[in-house]
mmCIF file of C-alpha atoms in Angstrom:
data_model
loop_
_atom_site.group_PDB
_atom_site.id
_atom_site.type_symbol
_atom_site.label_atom_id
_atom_site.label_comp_id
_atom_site.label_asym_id
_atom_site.label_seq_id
_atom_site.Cartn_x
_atom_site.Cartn_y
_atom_site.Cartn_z
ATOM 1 C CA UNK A 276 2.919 -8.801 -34.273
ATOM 2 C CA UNK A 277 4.288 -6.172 -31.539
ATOM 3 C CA UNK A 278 5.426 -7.034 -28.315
ATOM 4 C CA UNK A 279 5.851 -5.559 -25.036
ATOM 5 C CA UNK A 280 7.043 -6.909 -21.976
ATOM 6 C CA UNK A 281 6.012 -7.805 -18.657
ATOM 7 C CA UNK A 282 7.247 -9.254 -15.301
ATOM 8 C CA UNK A 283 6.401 -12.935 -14.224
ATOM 9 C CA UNK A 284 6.813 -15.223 -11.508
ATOM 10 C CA UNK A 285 8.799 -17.827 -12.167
ATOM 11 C CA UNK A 286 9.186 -19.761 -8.766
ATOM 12 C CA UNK A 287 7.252 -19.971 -5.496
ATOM 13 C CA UNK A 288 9.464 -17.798 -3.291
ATOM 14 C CA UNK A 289 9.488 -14.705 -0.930
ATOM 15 C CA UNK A 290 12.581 -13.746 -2.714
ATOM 16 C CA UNK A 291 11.404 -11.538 -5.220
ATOM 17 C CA UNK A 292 14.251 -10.892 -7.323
ATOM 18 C CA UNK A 293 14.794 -15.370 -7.452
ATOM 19 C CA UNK A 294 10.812 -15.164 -8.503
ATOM 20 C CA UNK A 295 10.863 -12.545 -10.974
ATOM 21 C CA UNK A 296 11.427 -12.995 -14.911
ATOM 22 C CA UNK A 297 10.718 -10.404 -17.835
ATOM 23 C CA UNK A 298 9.259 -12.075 -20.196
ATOM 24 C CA UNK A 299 7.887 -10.781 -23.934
ATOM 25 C CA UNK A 300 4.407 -11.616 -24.958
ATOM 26 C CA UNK A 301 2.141 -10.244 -27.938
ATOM 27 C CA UNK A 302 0.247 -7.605 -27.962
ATOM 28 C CA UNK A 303 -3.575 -8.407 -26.920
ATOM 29 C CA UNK A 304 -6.455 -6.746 -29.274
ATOM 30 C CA UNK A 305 -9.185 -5.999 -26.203
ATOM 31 C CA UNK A 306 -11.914 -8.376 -26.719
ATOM 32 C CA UNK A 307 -15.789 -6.827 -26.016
ATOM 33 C CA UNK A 308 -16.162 -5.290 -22.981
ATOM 34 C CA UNK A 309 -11.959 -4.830 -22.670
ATOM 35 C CA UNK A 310 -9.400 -2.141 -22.876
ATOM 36 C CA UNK A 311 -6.328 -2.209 -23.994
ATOM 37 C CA UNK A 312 -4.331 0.148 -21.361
ATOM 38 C CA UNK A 313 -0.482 1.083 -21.967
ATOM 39 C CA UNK A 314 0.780 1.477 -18.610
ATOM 40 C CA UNK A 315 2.606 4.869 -17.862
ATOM 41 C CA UNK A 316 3.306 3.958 -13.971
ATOM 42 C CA UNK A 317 3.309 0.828 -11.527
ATOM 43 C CA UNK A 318 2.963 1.060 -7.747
ATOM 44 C CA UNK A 319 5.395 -1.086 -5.734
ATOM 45 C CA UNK A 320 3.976 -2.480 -2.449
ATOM 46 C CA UNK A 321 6.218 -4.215 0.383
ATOM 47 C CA UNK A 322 3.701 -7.449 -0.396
ATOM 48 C CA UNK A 323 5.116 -8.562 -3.134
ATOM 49 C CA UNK A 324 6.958 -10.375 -1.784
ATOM 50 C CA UNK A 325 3.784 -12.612 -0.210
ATOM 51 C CA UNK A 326 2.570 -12.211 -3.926
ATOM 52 C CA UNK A 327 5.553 -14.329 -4.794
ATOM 53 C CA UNK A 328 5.824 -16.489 -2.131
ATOM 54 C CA UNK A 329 1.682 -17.774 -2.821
ATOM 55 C CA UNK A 330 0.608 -16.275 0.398
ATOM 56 C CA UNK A 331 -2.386 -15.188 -1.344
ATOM 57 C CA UNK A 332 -3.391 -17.887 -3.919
ATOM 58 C CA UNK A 333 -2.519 -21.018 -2.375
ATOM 59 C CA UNK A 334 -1.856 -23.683 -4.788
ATOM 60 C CA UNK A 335 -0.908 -21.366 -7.613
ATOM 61 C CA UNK A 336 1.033 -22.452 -10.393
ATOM 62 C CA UNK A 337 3.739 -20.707 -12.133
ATOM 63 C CA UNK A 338 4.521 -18.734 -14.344
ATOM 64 C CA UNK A 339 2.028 -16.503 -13.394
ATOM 65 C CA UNK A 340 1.969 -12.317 -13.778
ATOM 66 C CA UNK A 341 3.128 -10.010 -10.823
ATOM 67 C CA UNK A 342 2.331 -6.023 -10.270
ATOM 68 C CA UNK A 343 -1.300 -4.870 -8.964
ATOM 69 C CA UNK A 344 -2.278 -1.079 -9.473
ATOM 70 C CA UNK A 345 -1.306 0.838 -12.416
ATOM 71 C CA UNK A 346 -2.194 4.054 -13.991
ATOM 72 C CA UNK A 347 -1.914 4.820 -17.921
ATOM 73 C CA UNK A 348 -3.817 5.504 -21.163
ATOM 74 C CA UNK A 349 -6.567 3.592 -22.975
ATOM 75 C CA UNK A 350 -4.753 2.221 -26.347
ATOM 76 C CA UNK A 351 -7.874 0.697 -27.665
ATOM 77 C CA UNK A 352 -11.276 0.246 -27.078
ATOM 78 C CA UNK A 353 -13.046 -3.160 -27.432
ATOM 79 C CA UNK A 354 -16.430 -3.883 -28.849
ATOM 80 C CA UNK A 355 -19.391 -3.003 -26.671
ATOM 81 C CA UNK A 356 -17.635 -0.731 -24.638
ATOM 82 C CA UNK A 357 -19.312 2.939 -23.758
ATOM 83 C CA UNK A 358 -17.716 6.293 -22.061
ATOM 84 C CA UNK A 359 -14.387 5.293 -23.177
ATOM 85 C CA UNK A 360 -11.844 6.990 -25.232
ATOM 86 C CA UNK A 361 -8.585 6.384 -26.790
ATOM 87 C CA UNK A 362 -5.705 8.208 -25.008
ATOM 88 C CA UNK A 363 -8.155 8.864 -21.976
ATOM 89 C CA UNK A 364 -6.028 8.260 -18.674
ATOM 90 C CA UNK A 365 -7.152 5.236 -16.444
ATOM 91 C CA UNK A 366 -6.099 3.629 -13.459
ATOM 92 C CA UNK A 367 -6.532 0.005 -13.002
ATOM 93 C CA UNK A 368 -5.647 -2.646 -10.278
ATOM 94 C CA UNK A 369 -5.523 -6.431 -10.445
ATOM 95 C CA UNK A 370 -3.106 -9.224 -9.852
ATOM 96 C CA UNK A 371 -1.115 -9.104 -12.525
ATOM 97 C CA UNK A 372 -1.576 -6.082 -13.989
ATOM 98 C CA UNK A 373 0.791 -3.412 -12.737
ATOM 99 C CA UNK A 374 4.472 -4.589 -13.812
ATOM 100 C CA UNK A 375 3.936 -4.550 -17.623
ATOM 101 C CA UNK A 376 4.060 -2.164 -20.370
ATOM 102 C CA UNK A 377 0.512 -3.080 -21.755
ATOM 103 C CA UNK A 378 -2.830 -4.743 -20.385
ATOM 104 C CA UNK A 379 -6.208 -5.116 -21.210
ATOM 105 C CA UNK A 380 -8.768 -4.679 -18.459
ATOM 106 C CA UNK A 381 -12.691 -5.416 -18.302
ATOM 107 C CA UNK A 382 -14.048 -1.311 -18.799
ATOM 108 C CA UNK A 383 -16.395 -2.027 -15.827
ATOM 109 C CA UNK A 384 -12.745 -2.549 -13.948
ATOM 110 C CA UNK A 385 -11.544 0.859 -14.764
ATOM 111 C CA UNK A 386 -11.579 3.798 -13.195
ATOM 112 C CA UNK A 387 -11.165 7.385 -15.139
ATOM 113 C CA UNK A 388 -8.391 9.535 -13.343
ATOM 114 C CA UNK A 389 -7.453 13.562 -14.265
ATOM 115 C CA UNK A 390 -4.111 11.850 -15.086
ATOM 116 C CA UNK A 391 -2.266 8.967 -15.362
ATOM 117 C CA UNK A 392 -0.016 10.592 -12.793
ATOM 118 C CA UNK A 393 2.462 8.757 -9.864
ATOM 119 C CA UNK A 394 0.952 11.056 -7.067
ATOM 120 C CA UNK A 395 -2.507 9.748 -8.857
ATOM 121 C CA UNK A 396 -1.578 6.559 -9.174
ATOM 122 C CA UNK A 397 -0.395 6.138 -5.355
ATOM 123 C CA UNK A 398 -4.169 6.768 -4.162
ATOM 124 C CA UNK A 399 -4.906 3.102 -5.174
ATOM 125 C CA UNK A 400 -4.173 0.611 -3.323
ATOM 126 C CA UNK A 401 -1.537 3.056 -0.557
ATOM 127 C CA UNK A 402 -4.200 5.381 -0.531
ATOM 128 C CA UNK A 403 -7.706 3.636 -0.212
ATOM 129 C CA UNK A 404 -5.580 1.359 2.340
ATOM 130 C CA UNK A 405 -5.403 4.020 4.838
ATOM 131 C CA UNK A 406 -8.483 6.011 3.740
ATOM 132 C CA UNK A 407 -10.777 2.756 4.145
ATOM 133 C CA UNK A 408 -9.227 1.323 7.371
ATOM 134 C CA UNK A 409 -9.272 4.208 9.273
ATOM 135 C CA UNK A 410 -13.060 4.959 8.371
ATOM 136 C CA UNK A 411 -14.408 2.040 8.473
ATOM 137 C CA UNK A 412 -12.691 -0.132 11.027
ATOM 138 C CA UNK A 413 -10.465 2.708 13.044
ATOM 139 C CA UNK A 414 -13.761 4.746 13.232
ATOM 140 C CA UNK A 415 -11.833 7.671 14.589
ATOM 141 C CA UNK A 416 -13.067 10.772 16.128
ATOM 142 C CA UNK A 417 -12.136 13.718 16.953
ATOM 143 C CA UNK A 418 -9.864 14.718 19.675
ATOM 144 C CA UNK A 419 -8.604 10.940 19.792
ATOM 145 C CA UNK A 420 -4.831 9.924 19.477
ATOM 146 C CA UNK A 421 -4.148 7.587 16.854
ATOM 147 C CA UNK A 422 -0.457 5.893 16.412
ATOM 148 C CA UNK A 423 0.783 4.753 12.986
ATOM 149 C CA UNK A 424 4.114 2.957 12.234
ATOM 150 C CA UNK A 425 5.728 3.123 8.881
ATOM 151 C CA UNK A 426 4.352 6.744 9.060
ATOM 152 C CA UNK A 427 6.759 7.983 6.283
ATOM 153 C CA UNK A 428 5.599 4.966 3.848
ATOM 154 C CA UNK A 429 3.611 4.833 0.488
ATOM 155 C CA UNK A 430 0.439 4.182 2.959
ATOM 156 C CA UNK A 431 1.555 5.776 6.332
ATOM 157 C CA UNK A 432 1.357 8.896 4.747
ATOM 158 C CA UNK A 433 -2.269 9.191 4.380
ATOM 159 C CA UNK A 434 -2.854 7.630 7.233
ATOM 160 C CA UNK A 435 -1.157 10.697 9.156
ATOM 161 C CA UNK A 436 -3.016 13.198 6.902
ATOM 162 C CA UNK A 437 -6.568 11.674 7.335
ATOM 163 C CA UNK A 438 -6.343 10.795 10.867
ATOM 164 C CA UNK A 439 -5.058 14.915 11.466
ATOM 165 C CA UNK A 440 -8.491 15.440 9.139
ATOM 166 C CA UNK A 441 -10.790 13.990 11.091
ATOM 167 C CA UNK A 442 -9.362 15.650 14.134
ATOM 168 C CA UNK A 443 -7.174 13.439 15.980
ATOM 169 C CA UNK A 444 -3.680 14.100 17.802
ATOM 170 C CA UNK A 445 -1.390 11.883 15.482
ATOM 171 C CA UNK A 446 1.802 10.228 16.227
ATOM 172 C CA UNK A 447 4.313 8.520 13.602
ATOM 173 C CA UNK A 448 7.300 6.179 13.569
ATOM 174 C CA UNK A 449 10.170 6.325 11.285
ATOM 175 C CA UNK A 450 13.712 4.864 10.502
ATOM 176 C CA UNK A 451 15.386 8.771 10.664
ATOM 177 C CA UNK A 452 15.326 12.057 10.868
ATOM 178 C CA UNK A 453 15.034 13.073 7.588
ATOM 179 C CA UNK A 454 11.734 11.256 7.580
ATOM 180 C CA UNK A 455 10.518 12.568 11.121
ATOM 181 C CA UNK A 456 11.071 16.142 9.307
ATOM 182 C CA UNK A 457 9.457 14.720 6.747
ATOM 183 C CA UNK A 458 6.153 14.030 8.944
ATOM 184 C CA UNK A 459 6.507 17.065 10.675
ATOM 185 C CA UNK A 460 5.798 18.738 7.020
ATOM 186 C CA UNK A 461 2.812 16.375 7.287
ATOM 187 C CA UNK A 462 1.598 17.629 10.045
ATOM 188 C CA UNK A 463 2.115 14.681 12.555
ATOM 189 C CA UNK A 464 2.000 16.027 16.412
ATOM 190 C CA UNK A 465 4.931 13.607 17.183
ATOM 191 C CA UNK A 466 7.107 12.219 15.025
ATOM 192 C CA UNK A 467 9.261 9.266 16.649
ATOM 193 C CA UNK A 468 12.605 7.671 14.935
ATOM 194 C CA UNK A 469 12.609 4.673 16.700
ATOM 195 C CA UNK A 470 16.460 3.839 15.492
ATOM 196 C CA UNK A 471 17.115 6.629 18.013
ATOM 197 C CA UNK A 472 14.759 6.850 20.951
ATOM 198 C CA UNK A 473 13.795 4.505 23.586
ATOM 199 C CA UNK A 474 10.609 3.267 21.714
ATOM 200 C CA UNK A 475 8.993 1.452 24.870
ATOM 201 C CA UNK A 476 9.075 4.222 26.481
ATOM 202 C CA UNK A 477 8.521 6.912 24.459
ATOM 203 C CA UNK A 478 5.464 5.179 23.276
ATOM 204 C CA UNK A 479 4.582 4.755 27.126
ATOM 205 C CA UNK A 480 4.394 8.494 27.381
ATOM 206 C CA UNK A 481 2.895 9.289 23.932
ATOM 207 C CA UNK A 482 0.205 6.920 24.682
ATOM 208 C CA UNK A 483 -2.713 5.475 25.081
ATOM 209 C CA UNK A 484 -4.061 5.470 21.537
ATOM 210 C CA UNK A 485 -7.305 4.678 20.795
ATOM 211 C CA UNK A 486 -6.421 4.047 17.202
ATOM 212 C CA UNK A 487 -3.353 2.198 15.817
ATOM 213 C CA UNK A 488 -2.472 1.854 12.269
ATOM 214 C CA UNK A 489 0.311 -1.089 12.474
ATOM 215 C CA UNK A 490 1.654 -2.127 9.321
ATOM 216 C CA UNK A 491 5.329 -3.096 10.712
ATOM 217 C CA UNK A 492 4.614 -5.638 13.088
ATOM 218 C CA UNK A 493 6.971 -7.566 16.218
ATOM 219 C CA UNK A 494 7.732 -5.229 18.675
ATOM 220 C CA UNK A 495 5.560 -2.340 16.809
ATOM 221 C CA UNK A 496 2.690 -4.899 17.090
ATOM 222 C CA UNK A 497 3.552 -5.819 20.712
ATOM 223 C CA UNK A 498 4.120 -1.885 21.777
ATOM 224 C CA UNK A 499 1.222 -1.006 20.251
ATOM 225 C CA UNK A 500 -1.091 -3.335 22.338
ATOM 226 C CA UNK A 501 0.692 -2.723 25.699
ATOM 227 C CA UNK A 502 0.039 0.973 25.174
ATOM 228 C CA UNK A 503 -3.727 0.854 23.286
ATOM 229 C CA UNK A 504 -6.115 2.565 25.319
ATOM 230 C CA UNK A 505 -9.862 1.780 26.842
ATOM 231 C CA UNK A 506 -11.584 0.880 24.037
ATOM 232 C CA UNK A 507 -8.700 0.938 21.824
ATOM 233 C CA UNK A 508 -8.601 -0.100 18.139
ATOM 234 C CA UNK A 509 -5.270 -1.771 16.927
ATOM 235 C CA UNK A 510 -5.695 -2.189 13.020
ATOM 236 C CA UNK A 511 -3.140 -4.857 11.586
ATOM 237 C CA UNK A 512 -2.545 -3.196 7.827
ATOM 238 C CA UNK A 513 0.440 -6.157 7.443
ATOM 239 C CA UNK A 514 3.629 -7.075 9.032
ATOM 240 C CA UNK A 515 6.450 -5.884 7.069
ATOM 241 C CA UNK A 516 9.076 -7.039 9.456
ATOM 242 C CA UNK A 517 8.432 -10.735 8.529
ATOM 243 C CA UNK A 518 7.592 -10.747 4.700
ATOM 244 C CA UNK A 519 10.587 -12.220 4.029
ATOM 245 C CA UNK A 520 11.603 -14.292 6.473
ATOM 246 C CA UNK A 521 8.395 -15.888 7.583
ATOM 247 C CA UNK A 522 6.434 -15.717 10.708
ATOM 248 C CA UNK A 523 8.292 -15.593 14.055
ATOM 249 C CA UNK A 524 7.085 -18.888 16.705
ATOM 250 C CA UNK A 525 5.734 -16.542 19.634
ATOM 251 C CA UNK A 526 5.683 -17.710 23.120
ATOM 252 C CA UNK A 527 3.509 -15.086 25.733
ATOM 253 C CA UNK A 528 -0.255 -14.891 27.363
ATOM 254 C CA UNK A 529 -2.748 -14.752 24.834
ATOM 255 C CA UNK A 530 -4.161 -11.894 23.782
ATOM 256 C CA UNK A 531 -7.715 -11.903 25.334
ATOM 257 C CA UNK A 532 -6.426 -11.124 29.060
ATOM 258 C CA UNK A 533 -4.575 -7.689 27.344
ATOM 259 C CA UNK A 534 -7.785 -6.700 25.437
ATOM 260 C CA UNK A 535 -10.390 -7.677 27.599
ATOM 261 C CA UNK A 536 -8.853 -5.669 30.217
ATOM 262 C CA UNK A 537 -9.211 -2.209 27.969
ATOM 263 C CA UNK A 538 -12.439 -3.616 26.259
ATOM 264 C CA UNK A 539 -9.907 -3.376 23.124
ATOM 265 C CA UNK A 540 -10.132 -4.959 19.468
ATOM 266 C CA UNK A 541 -7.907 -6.255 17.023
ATOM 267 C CA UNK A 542 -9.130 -4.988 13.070
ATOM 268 C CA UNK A 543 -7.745 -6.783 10.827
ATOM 269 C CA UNK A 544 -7.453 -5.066 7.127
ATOM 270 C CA UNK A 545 -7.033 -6.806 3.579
ATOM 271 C CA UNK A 546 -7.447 -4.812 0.947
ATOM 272 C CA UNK A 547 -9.470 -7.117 -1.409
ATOM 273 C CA UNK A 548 -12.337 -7.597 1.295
ATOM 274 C CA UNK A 549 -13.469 -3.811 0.713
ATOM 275 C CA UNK A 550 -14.093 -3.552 -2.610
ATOM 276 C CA UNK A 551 -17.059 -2.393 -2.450
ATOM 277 C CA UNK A 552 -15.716 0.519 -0.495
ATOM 278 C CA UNK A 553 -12.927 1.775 -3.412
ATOM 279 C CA UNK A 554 -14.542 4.163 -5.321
ATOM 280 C CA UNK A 555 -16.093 6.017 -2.958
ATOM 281 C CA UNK A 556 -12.751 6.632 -1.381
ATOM 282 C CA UNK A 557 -10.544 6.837 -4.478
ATOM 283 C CA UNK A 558 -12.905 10.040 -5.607
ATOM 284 C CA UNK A 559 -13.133 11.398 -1.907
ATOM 285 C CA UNK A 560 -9.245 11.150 -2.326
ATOM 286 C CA UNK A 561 -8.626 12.752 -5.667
ATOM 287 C CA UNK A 562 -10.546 15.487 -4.301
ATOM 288 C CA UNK A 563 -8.763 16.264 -0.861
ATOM 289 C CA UNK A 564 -5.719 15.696 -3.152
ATOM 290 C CA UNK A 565 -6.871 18.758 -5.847
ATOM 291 C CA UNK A 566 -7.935 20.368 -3.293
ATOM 292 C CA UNK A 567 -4.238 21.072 -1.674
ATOM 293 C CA UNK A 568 -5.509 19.341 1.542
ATOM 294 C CA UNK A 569 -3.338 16.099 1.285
ATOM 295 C CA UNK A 570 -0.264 16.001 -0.006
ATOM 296 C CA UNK A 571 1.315 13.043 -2.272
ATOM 297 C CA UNK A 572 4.589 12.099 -1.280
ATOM 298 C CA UNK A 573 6.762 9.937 -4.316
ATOM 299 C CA UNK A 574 9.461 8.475 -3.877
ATOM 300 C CA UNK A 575 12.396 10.193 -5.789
ATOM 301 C CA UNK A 576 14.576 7.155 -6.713
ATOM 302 C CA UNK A 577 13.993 6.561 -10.189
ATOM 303 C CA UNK A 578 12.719 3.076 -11.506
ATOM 304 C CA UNK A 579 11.835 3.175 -15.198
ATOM 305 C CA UNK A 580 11.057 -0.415 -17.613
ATOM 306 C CA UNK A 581 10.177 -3.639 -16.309
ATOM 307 C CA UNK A 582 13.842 -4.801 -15.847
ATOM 308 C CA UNK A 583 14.003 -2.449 -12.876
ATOM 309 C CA UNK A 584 11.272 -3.652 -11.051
ATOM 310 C CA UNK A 585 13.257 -6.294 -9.008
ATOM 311 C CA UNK A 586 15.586 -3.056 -7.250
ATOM 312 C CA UNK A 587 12.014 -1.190 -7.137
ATOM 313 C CA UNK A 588 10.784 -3.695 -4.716
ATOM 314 C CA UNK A 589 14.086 -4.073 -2.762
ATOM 315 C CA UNK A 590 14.440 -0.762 -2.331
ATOM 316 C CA UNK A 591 11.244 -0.312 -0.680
ATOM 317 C CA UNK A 592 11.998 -3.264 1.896
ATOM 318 C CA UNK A 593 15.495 -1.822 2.684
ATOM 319 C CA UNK A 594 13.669 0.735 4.980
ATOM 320 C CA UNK A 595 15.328 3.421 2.612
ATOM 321 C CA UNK A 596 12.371 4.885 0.691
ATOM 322 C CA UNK A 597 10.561 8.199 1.769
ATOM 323 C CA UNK A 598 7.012 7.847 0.025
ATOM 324 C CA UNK A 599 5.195 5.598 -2.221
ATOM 325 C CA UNK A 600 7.404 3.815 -4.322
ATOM 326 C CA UNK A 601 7.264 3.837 -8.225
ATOM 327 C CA UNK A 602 8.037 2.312 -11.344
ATOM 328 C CA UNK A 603 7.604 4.069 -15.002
ATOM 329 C CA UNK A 604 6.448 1.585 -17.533
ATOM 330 C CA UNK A 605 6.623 3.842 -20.314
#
């Protein structure tokens, strides 16, 4: 029988590279209903790390598979399966099945894509983050100022773009120059590397924001509130800054005498909560994408085979990567 491999976790740990084990299995034949996908590209997201650590299945057992969205090329086609093709390109995401050379997939899962593409392949999960939360909890309008941190990341990104598309003064954060230029390019009005300017207070002068996109967390959290204005929507996308580590014991007022005093909200956004929401916003995507109105930033350190998922993943949380991060499968 052929094999292919695939990346498990191995221990429960936010230490991704202590979790992580490639592992060989058989190839699956796609029962009815099923695909059988190879996997041309994986998208790495700073969570998993929470992925390994059980964050988001409490109680789960090891070993148990790691990756989420991944776009590639239908092998084989199971029985009772309609509107599918061999070598068609799909894109598919699920616990499990992103860091591995081969899946197989319920069809009703699936979604058809031009190409099995990394700037396609980014939209999920990175993109429908930002295109979702802003729409449907940032509700942003025009003429309104909307702040997002981690602007230069695999989800700031679009976040810049689509807040700038539905008319809004937009301001980023970033860890240097090369990536303020780099949101410039984008189109952001202000483009902030905090390893270099007073962030307190040039986020004092910048402000107020009626939207926030906050995916960092700490201080960006903290700033963020201080300077949200009347109104004011603070969406919390994640918290980077304390994947790793664990959450920091706070000591401060609580949080109702800061928002109740700009009649402002905390939105909080997970992903899996909106699916419903995904395929109206992956197509309204691909479109603005073929269209030339957003652009798709990827990463340009190269990642290729399962083995080099583990540096994938770090490199993302060093702060070093400029885009969504990557990894061919095959």
């Amino acid at each position: 029988m052929p094999t292919y491999q695939k990346l498990v976790a191995s221990q429960i740990t936010p230490d991704f590279r202590a979790a992580a084990e490639v592992v060989e299995a058989e190839v699956p034949e796609p029962g009815p209903g099923e695909l059988l996908v190879r996997n041309r590209w994986a998208g790495v997201n700073a969570t998993d790390v929470n992925i390994t650590a059980g964050r988001y299945a409490p109680g789960v057992r090891v070993p148990f598979d790691l990756g989420a969205e991944a776009v590639g090329v239908v092998e084989a086609v199971g029985a009772d399966v309609a509107g599918w093709e061999v070598g068609q390109p799909v894109a598919t995401m699920g616990m499990g099945g992103g860091y591995r050379e081969v899946q197989t997939v319920a069809a009703k899962h699936a979604v058809p894509v031009p190409e099995a593409s990394p700037e396609v392949l980014s939209i999920f999960v990175s993109g429908i983050t930002a295109s979702i939360a802003l729409d449907v909890l940032g509700e942003v309008q025009p003429g309104e100022t909307v702040l997002v941190t981690a602007a230069a990341g695999g989800t700031g990104q679009y976040a810049v773009q689509l807040a700038k598309l539905a008319g809004a003064t937009v301001v980023g954060t970033c860890g240097s120059d090369e990536k303020a230029d780099f949101l410039r390019e984008l189109g952001v009005d202000q483009a902030i590397n905090y390893r270099d300017a007073d962030l307190k207070a040039v986020l004092k002068e910048a402000g107020p924001f009626d939207v926030v996109y906050e995916s960092v967390g700490r201080r960006f959290f903290d700033l963020a509130l201080q300077n949200l204005a009347v109104r004011g929507r603070l969406l919390v996308i994640g918290y980077v800054s304390e994947y790793v580590d664990g959450l920091e014991d706070t000591t401060g007022p609580r949080l109702y005498a800061p928002l109740l005093a700009k009649s402002g909200s905390i939105r909080a956004f997970f992903l899996p909560h909106f699916v419903r929401d995904y395929r109206e916003h992956v197509q309204k995507l691909v479109g603005l994408m073929q269209g030339g109105q957003l652009r798709v930033e990827i990463d340009q350190t190269d990642f290729e085979g399962v083995g080099q998922v583990v540096e994938a993943v770090e490199h993302l949380h060093s702060g070093a990567s400029r885009g969504k991060v990557v990894v061919k499968m095959s």
